[in-house]
PDB file of C-alpha atoms in Angstrom:
ATOM      1  CA  UNK A   1      22.228  13.772  17.076  1.00 41.00           C
ATOM      2  CA  UNK A   2      21.328   9.630  18.104  1.00 44.00           C
ATOM      3  CA  UNK A   3      20.121   7.425  15.925  1.00 49.00           C
ATOM      4  CA  UNK A   4      17.326   6.469  17.727  1.00 44.00           C
ATOM      5  CA  UNK A   5      15.750  10.274  18.424  1.00 44.00           C
ATOM      6  CA  UNK A   6      16.495  10.800  14.546  1.00 53.00           C
ATOM      7  CA  UNK A   7      14.391   7.854  13.469  1.00 56.00           C
ATOM      8  CA  UNK A   8      11.825   9.093  16.337  1.00 55.00           C
ATOM      9  CA  UNK A   9      11.804  12.327  14.993  1.00 59.00           C
ATOM     10  CA  UNK A  10      10.791  11.239  11.417  1.00 64.00           C
ATOM     11  CA  UNK A  11       8.041   8.693  12.579  1.00 60.00           C
ATOM     12  CA  UNK A  12       6.834  11.752  14.609  1.00 59.00           C
ATOM     13  CA  UNK A  13       6.662  14.135  11.046  1.00 65.00           C
ATOM     14  CA  UNK A  14       5.418  11.355   8.890  1.00 66.00           C
ATOM     15  CA  UNK A  15       2.840   9.925  10.830  1.00 66.00           C
ATOM     16  CA  UNK A  16      -0.035  11.260  13.250  1.00 65.00           C
ATOM     17  CA  UNK A  17      -0.624  10.182  16.715  1.00 62.00           C
ATOM     18  CA  UNK A  18      -2.607   6.972  15.992  1.00 69.00           C
ATOM     19  CA  UNK A  19      -0.508   5.778  14.230  1.00 67.00           C
ATOM     20  CA  UNK A  20       2.475   7.152  17.036  1.00 61.00           C
ATOM     21  CA  UNK A  21      -0.381   5.081  19.419  1.00 65.00           C
ATOM     22  CA  UNK A  22      -0.442   1.866  17.837  1.00 67.00           C
ATOM     23  CA  UNK A  23       3.687   2.428  17.291  1.00 62.00           C
ATOM     24  CA  UNK A  24       4.357   2.886  21.179  1.00 62.00           C
ATOM     25  CA  UNK A  25       1.740  -0.125  22.148  1.00 65.00           C
ATOM     26  CA  UNK A  26       3.771  -2.379  20.475  1.00 63.00           C
ATOM     27  CA  UNK A  27       6.060  -4.660  23.306  1.00 60.00           C
ATOM     28  CA  UNK A  28       9.057  -4.706  20.874  1.00 59.00           C
ATOM     29  CA  UNK A  29       8.965  -0.456  20.264  1.00 56.00           C
ATOM     30  CA  UNK A  30      12.662   0.004  20.780  1.00 49.00           C
ATOM     31  CA  UNK A  31      14.099  -2.922  18.773  1.00 47.00           C
ATOM     32  CA  UNK A  32      11.756  -3.207  15.899  1.00 54.00           C
ATOM     33  CA  UNK A  33       9.899  -0.598  13.804  1.00 60.00           C
ATOM     34  CA  UNK A  34       7.510  -2.734  11.304  1.00 69.00           C
ATOM     35  CA  UNK A  35       7.374  -0.192   8.593  1.00 75.00           C
ATOM     36  CA  UNK A  36       4.531  -2.093   6.652  1.00 77.00           C
ATOM     37  CA  UNK A  37       2.454  -1.847   9.248  1.00 80.00           C
ATOM     38  CA  UNK A  38       2.773   1.828   9.651  1.00 79.00           C
ATOM     39  CA  UNK A  39       2.728   2.396   5.405  1.00 82.00           C
ATOM     40  CA  UNK A  40      -0.503   0.373   5.684  1.00 85.00           C
ATOM     41  CA  UNK A  41      -1.769   2.321   8.922  1.00 84.00           C
ATOM     42  CA  UNK A  42      -1.623   5.487   7.218  1.00 85.00           C
ATOM     43  CA  UNK A  43      -2.617   4.587   4.156  1.00 88.00           C
ATOM     44  CA  UNK A  44      -5.860   3.151   5.613  1.00 89.00           C
ATOM     45  CA  UNK A  45      -6.422   6.394   7.829  1.00 89.00           C
ATOM     46  CA  UNK A  46      -5.757   8.816   5.104  1.00 90.00           C
ATOM     47  CA  UNK A  47      -7.986   6.447   2.447  1.00 90.00           C
ATOM     48  CA  UNK A  48     -11.151   7.264   5.744  1.00 90.00           C
ATOM     49  CA  UNK A  49     -10.519  10.569   5.106  1.00 90.00           C
ATOM     50  CA  UNK A  50     -10.336  11.048   1.834  1.00 89.00           C
ATOM     51  CA  UNK A  51     -13.486   9.358   1.271  1.00 87.00           C
ATOM     52  CA  UNK A  52     -16.171   9.533   4.066  1.00 86.00           C
ATOM     53  CA  UNK A  53     -18.771   8.731   2.578  1.00 85.00           C
ATOM     54  CA  UNK A  54     -17.270   5.072   1.525  1.00 87.00           C
ATOM     55  CA  UNK A  55     -17.291   1.821   3.346  1.00 89.00           C
ATOM     56  CA  UNK A  56     -13.625   1.100   4.250  1.00 90.00           C
ATOM     57  CA  UNK A  57     -12.064  -2.000   5.678  1.00 89.00           C
ATOM     58  CA  UNK A  58      -8.564  -3.772   6.708  1.00 87.00           C
ATOM     59  CA  UNK A  59      -8.201  -6.486   6.051  1.00 86.00           C
ATOM     60  CA  UNK A  60      -5.392  -9.284   6.772  1.00 82.00           C
ATOM     61  CA  UNK A  61      -3.739  -8.144   3.437  1.00 84.00           C
ATOM     62  CA  UNK A  62      -5.233  -4.998   1.927  1.00 88.00           C
ATOM     63  CA  UNK A  63      -6.925  -2.227   2.275  1.00 90.00           C
ATOM     64  CA  UNK A  64     -10.998  -2.736   0.646  1.00 90.00           C
ATOM     65  CA  UNK A  65     -13.011   0.324  -0.365  1.00 89.00           C
ATOM     66  CA  UNK A  66     -16.634  -0.118  -1.037  1.00 87.00           C
ATOM     67  CA  UNK A  67     -18.298   2.699  -2.881  1.00 79.00           C
ATOM     68  CA  UNK A  68     -21.875   3.808  -2.770  1.00 72.00           C
ATOM     69  CA  UNK A  69     -24.038   1.631  -5.636  1.00 64.00           C
ATOM     70  CA  UNK A  70     -20.822   0.203  -6.740  1.00 70.00           C
ATOM     71  CA  UNK A  71     -20.940  -3.721  -6.151  1.00 72.00           C
ATOM     72  CA  UNK A  72     -17.390  -4.169  -6.834  1.00 83.00           C
ATOM     73  CA  UNK A  73     -14.708  -3.073  -4.577  1.00 87.00           C
ATOM     74  CA  UNK A  74     -11.264  -1.268  -4.860  1.00 90.00           C
ATOM     75  CA  UNK A  75      -8.761  -3.245  -2.990  1.00 91.00           C
ATOM     76  CA  UNK A  76      -5.155  -1.806  -2.400  1.00 93.00           C
ATOM     77  CA  UNK A  77      -2.243  -3.631  -1.349  1.00 92.00           C
ATOM     78  CA  UNK A  78       0.242  -1.237   0.548  1.00 90.00           C
ATOM     79  CA  UNK A  79       3.916  -2.583  -0.037  1.00 86.00           C
ATOM     80  CA  UNK A  80       6.430  -1.371   1.612  1.00 82.00           C
ATOM     81  CA  UNK A  81       8.744  -2.153  -0.957  1.00 82.00           C
ATOM     82  CA  UNK A  82      11.047   0.768  -3.101  1.00 81.00           C
ATOM     83  CA  UNK A  83      11.207   0.297  -6.546  1.00 81.00           C
ATOM     84  CA  UNK A  84      14.862   0.948  -7.307  1.00 80.00           C
ATOM     85  CA  UNK A  85      15.085   0.293 -10.570  1.00 79.00           C
ATOM     86  CA  UNK A  86      12.497  -1.409 -12.608  1.00 80.00           C
ATOM     87  CA  UNK A  87       9.245  -1.653 -12.013  1.00 79.00           C
ATOM     88  CA  UNK A  88       8.366  -4.634 -13.692  1.00 75.00           C
ATOM     89  CA  UNK A  89      11.558  -6.605 -11.966  1.00 80.00           C
ATOM     90  CA  UNK A  90      11.421  -5.269  -8.690  1.00 83.00           C
ATOM     91  CA  UNK A  91       7.095  -5.745  -8.355  1.00 84.00           C
ATOM     92  CA  UNK A  92       6.771  -8.609 -10.068  1.00 86.00           C
ATOM     93  CA  UNK A  93       6.114 -11.104  -6.840  1.00 90.00           C
ATOM     94  CA  UNK A  94       3.493  -8.572  -5.780  1.00 91.00           C
ATOM     95  CA  UNK A  95       2.115  -8.364  -9.294  1.00 91.00           C
ATOM     96  CA  UNK A  96       2.474 -12.634  -9.619  1.00 91.00           C
ATOM     97  CA  UNK A  97       0.102 -12.511  -6.504  1.00 92.00           C
ATOM     98  CA  UNK A  98      -2.042  -9.637  -7.332  1.00 91.00           C
ATOM     99  CA  UNK A  99      -2.705 -11.751 -11.058  1.00 92.00           C
ATOM    100  CA  UNK A 100      -3.397 -15.177  -9.246  1.00 92.00           C
ATOM    101  CA  UNK A 101      -5.940 -13.140  -7.151  1.00 91.00           C
ATOM    102  CA  UNK A 102      -7.459 -12.131 -10.025  1.00 90.00           C
ATOM    103  CA  UNK A 103      -7.579 -14.892 -12.051  1.00 89.00           C
ATOM    104  CA  UNK A 104      -9.514 -16.653  -8.566  1.00 88.00           C
ATOM    105  CA  UNK A 105     -11.872 -14.121  -9.007  1.00 84.00           C
ATOM    106  CA  UNK A 106     -11.494 -12.946  -5.295  1.00 81.00           C
ATOM    107  CA  UNK A 107     -11.683  -9.557  -6.793  1.00 85.00           C
ATOM    108  CA  UNK A 108     -11.961  -7.653  -9.671  1.00 90.00           C
ATOM    109  CA  UNK A 109      -9.864  -4.320  -9.119  1.00 92.00           C
ATOM    110  CA  UNK A 110      -6.743  -4.401  -7.462  1.00 93.00           C
ATOM    111  CA  UNK A 111      -3.873  -1.320  -6.832  1.00 95.00           C
ATOM    112  CA  UNK A 112      -0.464  -1.952  -5.982  1.00 93.00           C
ATOM    113  CA  UNK A 113       0.724   0.722  -3.576  1.00 91.00           C
ATOM    114  CA  UNK A 114       4.780   1.175  -3.322  1.00 89.00           C
ATOM    115  CA  UNK A 115       6.607   4.325  -1.717  1.00 86.00           C
ATOM    116  CA  UNK A 116       7.198   6.722  -4.399  1.00 86.00           C
ATOM    117  CA  UNK A 117      10.125   7.600  -4.845  1.00 84.00           C
ATOM    118  CA  UNK A 118      12.646   8.925  -7.953  1.00 84.00           C
ATOM    119  CA  UNK A 119      11.972   5.976 -10.188  1.00 81.00           C
ATOM    120  CA  UNK A 120       8.960   5.140  -9.156  1.00 85.00           C
ATOM    121  CA  UNK A 121       6.461   8.896 -10.114  1.00 87.00           C
ATOM    122  CA  UNK A 122       3.322   7.539 -12.092  1.00 89.00           C
ATOM    123  CA  UNK A 123       0.569   4.981 -11.989  1.00 91.00           C
ATOM    124  CA  UNK A 124       1.633   2.400 -14.068  1.00 90.00           C
ATOM    125  CA  UNK A 125      -1.803  -0.020 -15.338  1.00 92.00           C
ATOM    126  CA  UNK A 126      -0.494  -3.773 -15.844  1.00 91.00           C
ATOM    127  CA  UNK A 127      -2.380  -5.693 -18.643  1.00 92.00           C
ATOM    128  CA  UNK A 128      -2.118  -9.430 -18.165  1.00 90.00           C
ATOM    129  CA  UNK A 129      -2.440 -11.615 -21.274  1.00 91.00           C
ATOM    130  CA  UNK A 130      -3.650 -14.143 -19.602  1.00 90.00           C
ATOM    131  CA  UNK A 131      -6.665 -12.730 -17.910  1.00 89.00           C
ATOM    132  CA  UNK A 132      -7.672 -11.032 -21.524  1.00 90.00           C
ATOM    133  CA  UNK A 133      -7.513 -14.335 -23.261  1.00 89.00           C
ATOM    134  CA  UNK A 134     -10.118 -15.296 -20.263  1.00 86.00           C
ATOM    135  CA  UNK A 135     -12.420 -12.812 -20.586  1.00 87.00           C
ATOM    136  CA  UNK A 136     -11.949 -11.454 -17.283  1.00 86.00           C
ATOM    137  CA  UNK A 137     -12.418  -7.890 -16.788  1.00 89.00           C
ATOM    138  CA  UNK A 138      -9.577  -6.331 -13.868  1.00 91.00           C
ATOM    139  CA  UNK A 139      -8.309  -3.607 -13.081  1.00 91.00           C
ATOM    140  CA  UNK A 140      -4.349  -3.684 -11.615  1.00 93.00           C
ATOM    141  CA  UNK A 141      -2.195  -0.734 -11.414  1.00 94.00           C
ATOM    142  CA  UNK A 142       1.160  -0.297  -9.546  1.00 92.00           C
ATOM    143  CA  UNK A 143       0.667   3.189  -7.632  1.00 91.00           C
ATOM    144  CA  UNK A 144       3.476   5.153  -6.245  1.00 90.00           C
ATOM    145  CA  UNK A 145       2.498   6.849  -2.767  1.00 86.00           C
ATOM    146  CA  UNK A 146       3.392   9.886  -1.248  1.00 80.00           C
ATOM    147  CA  UNK A 147       3.759   9.843   2.690  1.00 72.00           C
ATOM    148  CA  UNK A 148       3.654  13.437   3.913  1.00 65.00           C
TER     149      UNK A 148
END
């Protein structure tokens, strides 16, 4: 079995027809598979299906969920970075970027989504002493996301 066939078979097993259509319209389909875009699109479509009564939008770097009656949105930041050893080391850059967004008060609630694996299976809430000292209300979590 060729490598390209096994890759396409795996993609077709994990993603729906809209994801494959998006992938096939890419001009460099045979040379490049952008895993970040596929992962983000997969999460966006899944969140839309699971929350039909919420306003969900796909922005430049995040997926924004606005619940009915809740003025504060939840921002999901998908990352196709695999947590190999320790979460605090492997996700350091993403956490620092999220803290900067929280500090600038762009948003109050951020979930950083990573692919789930044997080293990363549980939600991890992050407490930031710097933000606590400023008295900001915030939520920052690292979330393992399963792709089926």
